[in-house]
mmCIF file of C-alpha atoms and ligand atoms in Angstrom:
data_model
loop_
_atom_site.group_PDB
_atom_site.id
_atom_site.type_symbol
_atom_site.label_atom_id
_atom_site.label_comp_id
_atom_site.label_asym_id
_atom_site.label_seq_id
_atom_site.Cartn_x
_atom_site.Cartn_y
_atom_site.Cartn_z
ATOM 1 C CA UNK T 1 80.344 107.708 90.883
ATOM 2 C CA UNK T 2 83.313 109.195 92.667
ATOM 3 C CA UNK T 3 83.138 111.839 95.248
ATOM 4 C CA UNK T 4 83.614 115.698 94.337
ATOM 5 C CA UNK T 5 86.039 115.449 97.203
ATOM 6 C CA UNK T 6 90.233 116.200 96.995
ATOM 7 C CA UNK T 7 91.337 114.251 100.145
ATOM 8 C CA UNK T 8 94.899 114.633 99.719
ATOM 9 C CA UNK T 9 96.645 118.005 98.796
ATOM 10 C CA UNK T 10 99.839 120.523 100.128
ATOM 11 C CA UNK T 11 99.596 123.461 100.872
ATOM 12 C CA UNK T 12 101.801 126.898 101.600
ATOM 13 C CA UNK T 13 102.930 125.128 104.706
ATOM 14 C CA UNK T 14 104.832 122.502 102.671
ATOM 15 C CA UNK T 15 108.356 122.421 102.543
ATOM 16 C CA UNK T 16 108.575 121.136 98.663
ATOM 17 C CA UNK T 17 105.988 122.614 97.489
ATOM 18 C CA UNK T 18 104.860 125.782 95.431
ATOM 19 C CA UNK T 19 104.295 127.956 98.539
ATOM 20 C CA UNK T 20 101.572 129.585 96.625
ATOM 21 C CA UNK T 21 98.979 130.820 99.304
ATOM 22 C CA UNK T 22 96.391 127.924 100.458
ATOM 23 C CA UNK T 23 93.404 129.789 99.718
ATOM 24 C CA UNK T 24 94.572 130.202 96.092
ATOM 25 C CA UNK T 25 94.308 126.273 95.983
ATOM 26 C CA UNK T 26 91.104 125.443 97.621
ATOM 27 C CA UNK T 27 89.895 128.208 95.647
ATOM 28 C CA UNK T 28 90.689 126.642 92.604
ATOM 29 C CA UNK T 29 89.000 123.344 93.781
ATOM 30 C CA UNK T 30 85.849 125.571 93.879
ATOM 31 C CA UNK T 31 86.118 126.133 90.414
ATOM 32 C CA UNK T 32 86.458 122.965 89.851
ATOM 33 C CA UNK T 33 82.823 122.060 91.605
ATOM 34 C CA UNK T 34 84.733 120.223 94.422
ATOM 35 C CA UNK T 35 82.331 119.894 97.612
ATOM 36 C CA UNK T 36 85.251 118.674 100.044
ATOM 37 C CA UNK T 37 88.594 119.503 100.545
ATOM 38 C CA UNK T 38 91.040 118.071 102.638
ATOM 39 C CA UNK T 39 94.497 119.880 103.589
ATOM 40 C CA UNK T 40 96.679 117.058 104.296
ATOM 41 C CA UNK T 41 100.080 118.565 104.529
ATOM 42 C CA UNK T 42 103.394 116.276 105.719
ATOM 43 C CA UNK T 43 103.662 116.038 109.298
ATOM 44 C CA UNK T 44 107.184 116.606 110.928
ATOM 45 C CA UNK T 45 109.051 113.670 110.846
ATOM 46 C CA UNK T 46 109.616 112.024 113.981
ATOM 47 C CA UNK T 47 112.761 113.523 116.238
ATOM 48 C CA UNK T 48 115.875 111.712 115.977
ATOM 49 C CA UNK T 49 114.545 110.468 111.961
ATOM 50 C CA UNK T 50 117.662 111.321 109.692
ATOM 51 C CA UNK T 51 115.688 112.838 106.470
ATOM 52 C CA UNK T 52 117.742 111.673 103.654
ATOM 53 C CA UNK T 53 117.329 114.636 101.134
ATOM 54 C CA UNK T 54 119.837 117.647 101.108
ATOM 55 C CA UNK T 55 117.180 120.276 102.595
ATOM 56 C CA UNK T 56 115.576 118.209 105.102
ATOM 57 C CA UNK T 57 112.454 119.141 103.426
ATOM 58 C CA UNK T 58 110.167 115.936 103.198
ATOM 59 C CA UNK T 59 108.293 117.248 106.406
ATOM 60 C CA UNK T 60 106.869 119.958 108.211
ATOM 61 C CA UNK T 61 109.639 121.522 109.981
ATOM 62 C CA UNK T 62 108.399 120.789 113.632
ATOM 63 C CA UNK T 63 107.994 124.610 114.953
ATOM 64 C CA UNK T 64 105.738 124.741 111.734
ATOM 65 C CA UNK T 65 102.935 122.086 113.203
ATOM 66 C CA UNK T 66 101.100 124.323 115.283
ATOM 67 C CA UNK T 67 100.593 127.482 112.841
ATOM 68 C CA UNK T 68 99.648 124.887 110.445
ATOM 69 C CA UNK T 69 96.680 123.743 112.330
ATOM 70 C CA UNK T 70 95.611 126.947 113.353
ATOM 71 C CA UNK T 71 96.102 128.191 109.578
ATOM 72 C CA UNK T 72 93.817 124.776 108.231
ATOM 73 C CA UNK T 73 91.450 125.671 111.464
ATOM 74 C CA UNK T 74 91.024 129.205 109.971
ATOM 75 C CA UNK T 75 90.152 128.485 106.736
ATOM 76 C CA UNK T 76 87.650 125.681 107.526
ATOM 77 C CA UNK T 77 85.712 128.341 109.030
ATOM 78 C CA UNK T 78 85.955 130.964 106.264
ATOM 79 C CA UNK T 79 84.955 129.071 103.821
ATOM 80 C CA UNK T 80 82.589 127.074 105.432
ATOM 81 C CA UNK T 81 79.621 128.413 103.163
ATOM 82 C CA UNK T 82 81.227 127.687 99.690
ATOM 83 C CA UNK T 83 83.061 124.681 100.784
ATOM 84 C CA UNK T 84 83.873 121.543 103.320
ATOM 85 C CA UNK T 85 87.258 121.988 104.236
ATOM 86 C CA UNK T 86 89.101 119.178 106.550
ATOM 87 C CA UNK T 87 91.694 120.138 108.753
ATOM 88 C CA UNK T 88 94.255 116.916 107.783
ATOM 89 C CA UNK T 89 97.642 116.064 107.966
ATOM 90 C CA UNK T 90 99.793 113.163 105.778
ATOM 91 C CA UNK T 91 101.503 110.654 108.184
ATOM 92 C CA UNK T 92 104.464 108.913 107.549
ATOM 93 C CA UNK T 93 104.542 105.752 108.797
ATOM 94 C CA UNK T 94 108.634 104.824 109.635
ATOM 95 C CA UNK T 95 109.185 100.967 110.996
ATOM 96 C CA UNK T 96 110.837 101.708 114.463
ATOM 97 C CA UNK T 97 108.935 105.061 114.855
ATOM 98 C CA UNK T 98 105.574 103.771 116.117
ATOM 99 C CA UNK T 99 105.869 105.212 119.536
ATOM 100 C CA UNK T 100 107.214 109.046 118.012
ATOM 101 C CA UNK T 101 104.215 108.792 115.578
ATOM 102 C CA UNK T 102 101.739 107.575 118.082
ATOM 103 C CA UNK T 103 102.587 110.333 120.078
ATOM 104 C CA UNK T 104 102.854 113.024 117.640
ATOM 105 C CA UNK T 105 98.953 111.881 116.699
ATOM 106 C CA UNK T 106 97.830 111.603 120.368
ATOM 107 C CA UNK T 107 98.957 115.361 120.982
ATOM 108 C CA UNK T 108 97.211 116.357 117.850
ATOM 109 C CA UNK T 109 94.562 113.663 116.616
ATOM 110 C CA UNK T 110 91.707 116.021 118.694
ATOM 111 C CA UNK T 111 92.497 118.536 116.080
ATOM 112 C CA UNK T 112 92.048 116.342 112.911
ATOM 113 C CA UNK T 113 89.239 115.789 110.684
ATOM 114 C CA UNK T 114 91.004 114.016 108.337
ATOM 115 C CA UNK T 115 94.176 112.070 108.333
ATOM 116 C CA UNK T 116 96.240 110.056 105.005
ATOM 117 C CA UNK T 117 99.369 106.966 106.074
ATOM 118 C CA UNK T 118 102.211 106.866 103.894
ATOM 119 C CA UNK T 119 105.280 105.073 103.264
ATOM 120 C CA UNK T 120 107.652 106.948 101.231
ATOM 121 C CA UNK T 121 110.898 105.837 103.175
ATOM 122 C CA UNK T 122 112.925 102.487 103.543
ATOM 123 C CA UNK T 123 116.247 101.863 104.277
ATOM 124 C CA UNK T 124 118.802 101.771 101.797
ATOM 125 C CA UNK T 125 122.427 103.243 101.289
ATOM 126 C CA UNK T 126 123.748 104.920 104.084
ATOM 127 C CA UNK T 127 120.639 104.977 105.782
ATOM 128 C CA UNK T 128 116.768 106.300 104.633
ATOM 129 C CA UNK T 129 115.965 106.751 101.622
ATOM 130 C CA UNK T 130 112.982 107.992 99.493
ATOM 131 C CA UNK T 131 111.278 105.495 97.811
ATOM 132 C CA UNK T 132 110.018 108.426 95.532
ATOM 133 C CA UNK T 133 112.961 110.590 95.236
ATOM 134 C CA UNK T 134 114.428 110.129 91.719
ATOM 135 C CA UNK T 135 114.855 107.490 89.187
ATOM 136 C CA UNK T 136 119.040 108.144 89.741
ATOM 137 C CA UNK T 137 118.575 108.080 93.696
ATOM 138 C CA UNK T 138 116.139 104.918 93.326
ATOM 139 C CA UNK T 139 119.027 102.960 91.435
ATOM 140 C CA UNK T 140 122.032 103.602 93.749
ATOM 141 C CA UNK T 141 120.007 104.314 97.345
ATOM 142 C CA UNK T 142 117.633 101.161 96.979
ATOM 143 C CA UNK T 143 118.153 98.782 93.993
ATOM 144 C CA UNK T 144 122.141 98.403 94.427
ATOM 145 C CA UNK T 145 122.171 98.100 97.969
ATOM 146 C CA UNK T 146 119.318 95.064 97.538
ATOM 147 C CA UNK T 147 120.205 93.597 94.436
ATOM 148 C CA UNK T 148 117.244 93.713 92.321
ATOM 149 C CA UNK T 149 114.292 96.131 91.847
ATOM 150 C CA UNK T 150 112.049 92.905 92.674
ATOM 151 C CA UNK T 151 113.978 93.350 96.546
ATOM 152 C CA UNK T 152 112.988 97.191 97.200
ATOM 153 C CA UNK T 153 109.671 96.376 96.409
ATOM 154 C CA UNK T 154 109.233 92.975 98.876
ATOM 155 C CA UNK T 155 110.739 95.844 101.215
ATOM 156 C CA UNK T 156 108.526 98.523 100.630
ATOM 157 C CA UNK T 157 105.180 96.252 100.559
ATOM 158 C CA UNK T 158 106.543 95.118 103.658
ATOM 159 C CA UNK T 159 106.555 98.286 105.133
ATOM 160 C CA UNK T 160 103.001 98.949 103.793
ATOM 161 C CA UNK T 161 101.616 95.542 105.619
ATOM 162 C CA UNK T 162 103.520 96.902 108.722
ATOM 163 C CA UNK T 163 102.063 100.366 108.511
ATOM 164 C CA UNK T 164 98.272 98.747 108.106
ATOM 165 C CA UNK T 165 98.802 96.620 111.145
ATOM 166 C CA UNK T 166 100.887 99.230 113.374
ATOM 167 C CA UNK T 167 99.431 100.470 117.003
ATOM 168 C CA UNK T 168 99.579 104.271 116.304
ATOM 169 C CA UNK T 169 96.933 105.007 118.723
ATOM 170 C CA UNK T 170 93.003 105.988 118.055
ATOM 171 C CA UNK T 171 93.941 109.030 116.058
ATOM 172 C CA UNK T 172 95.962 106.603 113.825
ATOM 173 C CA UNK T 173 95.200 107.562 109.950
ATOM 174 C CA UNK T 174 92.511 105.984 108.408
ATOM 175 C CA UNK T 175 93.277 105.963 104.866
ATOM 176 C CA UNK T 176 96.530 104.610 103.174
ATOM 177 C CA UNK T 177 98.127 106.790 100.746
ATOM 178 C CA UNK T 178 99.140 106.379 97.271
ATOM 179 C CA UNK T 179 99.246 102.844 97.945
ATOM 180 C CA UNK T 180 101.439 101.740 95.150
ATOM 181 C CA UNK T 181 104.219 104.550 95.421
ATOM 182 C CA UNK T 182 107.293 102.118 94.648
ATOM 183 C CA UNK T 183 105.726 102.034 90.963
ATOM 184 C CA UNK T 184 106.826 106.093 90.310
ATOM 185 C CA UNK T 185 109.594 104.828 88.516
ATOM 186 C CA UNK T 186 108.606 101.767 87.146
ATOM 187 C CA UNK T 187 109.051 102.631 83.317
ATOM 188 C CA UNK T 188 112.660 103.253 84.160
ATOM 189 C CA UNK T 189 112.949 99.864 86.795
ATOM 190 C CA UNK T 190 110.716 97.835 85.987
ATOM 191 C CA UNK T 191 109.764 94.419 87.662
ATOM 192 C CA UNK T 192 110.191 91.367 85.281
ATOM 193 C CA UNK T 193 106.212 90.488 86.313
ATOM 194 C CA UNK T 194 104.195 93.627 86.575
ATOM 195 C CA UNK T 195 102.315 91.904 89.260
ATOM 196 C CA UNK T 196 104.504 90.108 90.910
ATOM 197 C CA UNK T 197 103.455 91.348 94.154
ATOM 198 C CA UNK T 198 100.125 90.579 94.007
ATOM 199 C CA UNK T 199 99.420 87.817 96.675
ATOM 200 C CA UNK T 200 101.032 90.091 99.208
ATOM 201 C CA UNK T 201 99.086 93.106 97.692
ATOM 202 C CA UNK T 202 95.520 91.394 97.954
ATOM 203 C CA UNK T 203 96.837 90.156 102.216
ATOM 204 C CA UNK T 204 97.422 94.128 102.451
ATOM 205 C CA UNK T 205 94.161 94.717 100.959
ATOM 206 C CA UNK T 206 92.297 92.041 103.058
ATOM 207 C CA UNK T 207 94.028 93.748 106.000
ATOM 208 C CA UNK T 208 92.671 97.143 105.521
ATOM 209 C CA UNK T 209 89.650 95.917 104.555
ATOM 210 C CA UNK T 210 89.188 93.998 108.338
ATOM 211 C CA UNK T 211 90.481 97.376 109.782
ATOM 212 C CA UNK T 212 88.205 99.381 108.114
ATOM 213 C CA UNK T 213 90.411 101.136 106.325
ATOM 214 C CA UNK T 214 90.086 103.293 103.400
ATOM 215 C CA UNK T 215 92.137 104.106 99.921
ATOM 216 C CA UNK T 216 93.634 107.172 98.416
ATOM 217 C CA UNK T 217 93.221 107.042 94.542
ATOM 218 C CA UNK T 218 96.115 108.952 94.351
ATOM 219 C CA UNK T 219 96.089 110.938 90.707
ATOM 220 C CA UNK T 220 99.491 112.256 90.753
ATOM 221 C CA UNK T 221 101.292 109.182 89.386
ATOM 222 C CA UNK T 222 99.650 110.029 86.197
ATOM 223 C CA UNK T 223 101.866 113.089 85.337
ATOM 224 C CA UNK T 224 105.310 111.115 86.202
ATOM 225 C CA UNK T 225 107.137 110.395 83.292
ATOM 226 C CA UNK T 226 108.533 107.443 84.776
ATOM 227 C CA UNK T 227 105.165 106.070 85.879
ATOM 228 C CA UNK T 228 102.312 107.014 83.703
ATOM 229 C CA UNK T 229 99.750 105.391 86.035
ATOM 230 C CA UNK T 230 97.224 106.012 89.390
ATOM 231 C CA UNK T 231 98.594 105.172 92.727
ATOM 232 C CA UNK T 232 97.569 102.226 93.462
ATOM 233 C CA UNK T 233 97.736 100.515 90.078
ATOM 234 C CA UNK T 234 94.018 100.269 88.211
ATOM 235 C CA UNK T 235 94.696 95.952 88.783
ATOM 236 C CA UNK T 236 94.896 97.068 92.771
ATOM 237 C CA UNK T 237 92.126 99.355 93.182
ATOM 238 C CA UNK T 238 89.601 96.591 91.041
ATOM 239 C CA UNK T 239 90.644 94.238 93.727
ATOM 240 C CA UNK T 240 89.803 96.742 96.810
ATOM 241 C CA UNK T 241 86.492 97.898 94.834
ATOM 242 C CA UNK T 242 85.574 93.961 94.922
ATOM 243 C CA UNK T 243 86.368 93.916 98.472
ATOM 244 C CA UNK T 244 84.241 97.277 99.623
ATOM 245 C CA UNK T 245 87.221 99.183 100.207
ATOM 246 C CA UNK T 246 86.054 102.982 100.377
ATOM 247 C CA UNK T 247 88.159 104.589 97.884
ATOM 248 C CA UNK T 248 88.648 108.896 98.369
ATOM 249 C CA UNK T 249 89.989 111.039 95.152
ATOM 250 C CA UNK T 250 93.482 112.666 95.878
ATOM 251 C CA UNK T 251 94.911 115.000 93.793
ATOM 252 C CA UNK T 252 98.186 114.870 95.695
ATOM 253 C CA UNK T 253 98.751 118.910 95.046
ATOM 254 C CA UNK T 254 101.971 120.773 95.568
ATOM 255 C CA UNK T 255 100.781 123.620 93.176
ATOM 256 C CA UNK T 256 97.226 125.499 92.512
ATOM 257 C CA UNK T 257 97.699 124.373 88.969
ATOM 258 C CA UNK T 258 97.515 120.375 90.305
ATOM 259 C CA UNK T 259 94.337 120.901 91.789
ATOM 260 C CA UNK T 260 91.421 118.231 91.093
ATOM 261 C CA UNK T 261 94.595 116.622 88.554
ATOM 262 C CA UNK T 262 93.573 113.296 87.013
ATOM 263 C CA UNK T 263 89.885 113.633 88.617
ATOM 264 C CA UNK T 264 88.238 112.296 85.114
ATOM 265 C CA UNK T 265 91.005 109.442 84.778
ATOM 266 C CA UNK T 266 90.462 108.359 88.186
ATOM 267 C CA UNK T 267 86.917 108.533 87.759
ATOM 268 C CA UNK T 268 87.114 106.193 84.805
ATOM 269 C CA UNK T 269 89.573 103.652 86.708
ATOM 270 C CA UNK T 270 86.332 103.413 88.989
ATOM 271 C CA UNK T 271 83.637 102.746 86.667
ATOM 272 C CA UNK T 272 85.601 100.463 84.542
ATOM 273 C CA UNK T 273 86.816 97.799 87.679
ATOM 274 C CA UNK T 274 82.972 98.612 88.720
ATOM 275 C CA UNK T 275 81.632 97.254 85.810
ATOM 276 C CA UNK T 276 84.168 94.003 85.611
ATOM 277 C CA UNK T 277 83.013 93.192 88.749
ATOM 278 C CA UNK T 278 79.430 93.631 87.745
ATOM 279 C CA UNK T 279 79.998 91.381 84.577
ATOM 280 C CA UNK T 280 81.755 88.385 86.664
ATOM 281 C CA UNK T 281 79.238 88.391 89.089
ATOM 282 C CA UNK T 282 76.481 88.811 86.705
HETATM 283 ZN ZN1 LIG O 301 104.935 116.221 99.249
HETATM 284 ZN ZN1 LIG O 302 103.009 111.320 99.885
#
């Protein structure tokens, strides 16, 4: 039902990660009886972009862009026998950065076999913030600064609808990541409707549908305390099933031990919205 295929994972190159060597992952998705593996590791964020955490770590340092190609480039070809490996990179999509990110993709969207959009970062206090951060930095960066949890996330779906409709160029990524990221902490703030976003949700979908866009089913929300659920929620991905939206597993790795996580659950998440649909319009 769902592709043998990881189409979003981190590897040695990534700055908050496990720095474990690559091959040591997509060896471990061999194991596993994955046919296609995509390293999609953080781009540099665009020049001039003040990266709110301490380290500066939520991208690729810049210098590091270049070896990381080559290093994806090299091990497409060596393991081209046992495995499909896709030279990819994760994209953050920043309002007021189109032009940096458009460029950034038209210097290296030859390169690319594979490509994921994200929003992880709205404004907040003192200036960007992670939407994904911590449940602490959540509370005083996003929800106190707009007054209710309900505001962040009419801000960060608005962000989304932005990023689906943005001019990045022709090498502009063709799959949205974890779609529902603004849920990571949702057992800790929680919207008073669980789906209260929905109309906007469903335009987003319709959006990406007309672009001919595709979905990560993004397994790592699973193993977050705070969220306990896939990225985007189950009620999301039945709607983009209904609407043909192509839908690519993502394990989301920043360790060897997280490869091909949640595969099974996200597999389920599938069939069951696949066979609502079937039973409404049967
Ligand atoms: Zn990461
Ligand atoms: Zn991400």
């Amino acid at each position: 039902m769902l592709a043998r295929r990881d189409g979003h994972t981190h590897t040695q190159f990534c700055p908050h990660g496990s720095h474990e060597p690559t091959e040591r992952f997509i060896d471990r998705a061999i194991e596993l009886g994955f046919t296609s593996y995509s390293l999609t590791e953080h781009a540099p964020l665009p020049g001039g972009f003040i990266d709110p955490t301490a380290d500066q770590s939520c991208g690729m340092r810049p210098e590091d862009l270049e070896p990381y190609l080559a290093h994806a480039q090299r091990l497409k070809i060596l393991y081209a026998e046992r495995i499909e490996v896709r030279v990819g990179l994760e994209v953050d999509y920043i309002p007021g950065y189109e032009t940096e990110i458009r460029s950034m993709l038209n210097a290296q969207g030859s390169q690319l076999d594979d490509a994921l959009l994200s929003v992880h970062f709205l404004q907040g206090k003192g200036g960007w913030r992670c939407v994904d951060f911590n449940p602490e930095d959540f509370l005083q960066g996003l929800v106190e600064p707009y007054g209710s949890v309900e505001a962040v996330h009419a801000a960060y779906w608005a962000a989304v609808e932005q990023a689906v409709e943005a001019d990045l160029g022709p090498y502009k990524p063709r799959r949205m990541s974890h779609l529902s990221l603004v849920h990571k902490f949702q057992l800790k703030h929680s919207l008073k409707q669980p789906r209260h976003f929905q109309r906007q949700i469903f335009r987003i979908l319709d959006a990406m549908q007309e672009r001919g866009m595709e979905l990560d089913l993004d397994a790592a929300g699973l193993f977050k305390s705070d969220c306990r659920e896939m990225y985007p929620a189950p009620w999301i991905v039945a709607e983009a099933l209904r609407l043909g939206i192509p839908f690519v597993y993502g394990s989301d790795t920043h360790s060897v031990k997280g490869v091909g996580q949640g595969f099974d659950e996200a597999e389920r998440v599938v069939i069951s919205a696949a066979r609502d649909i079937d039973s409404c319009s049967g």
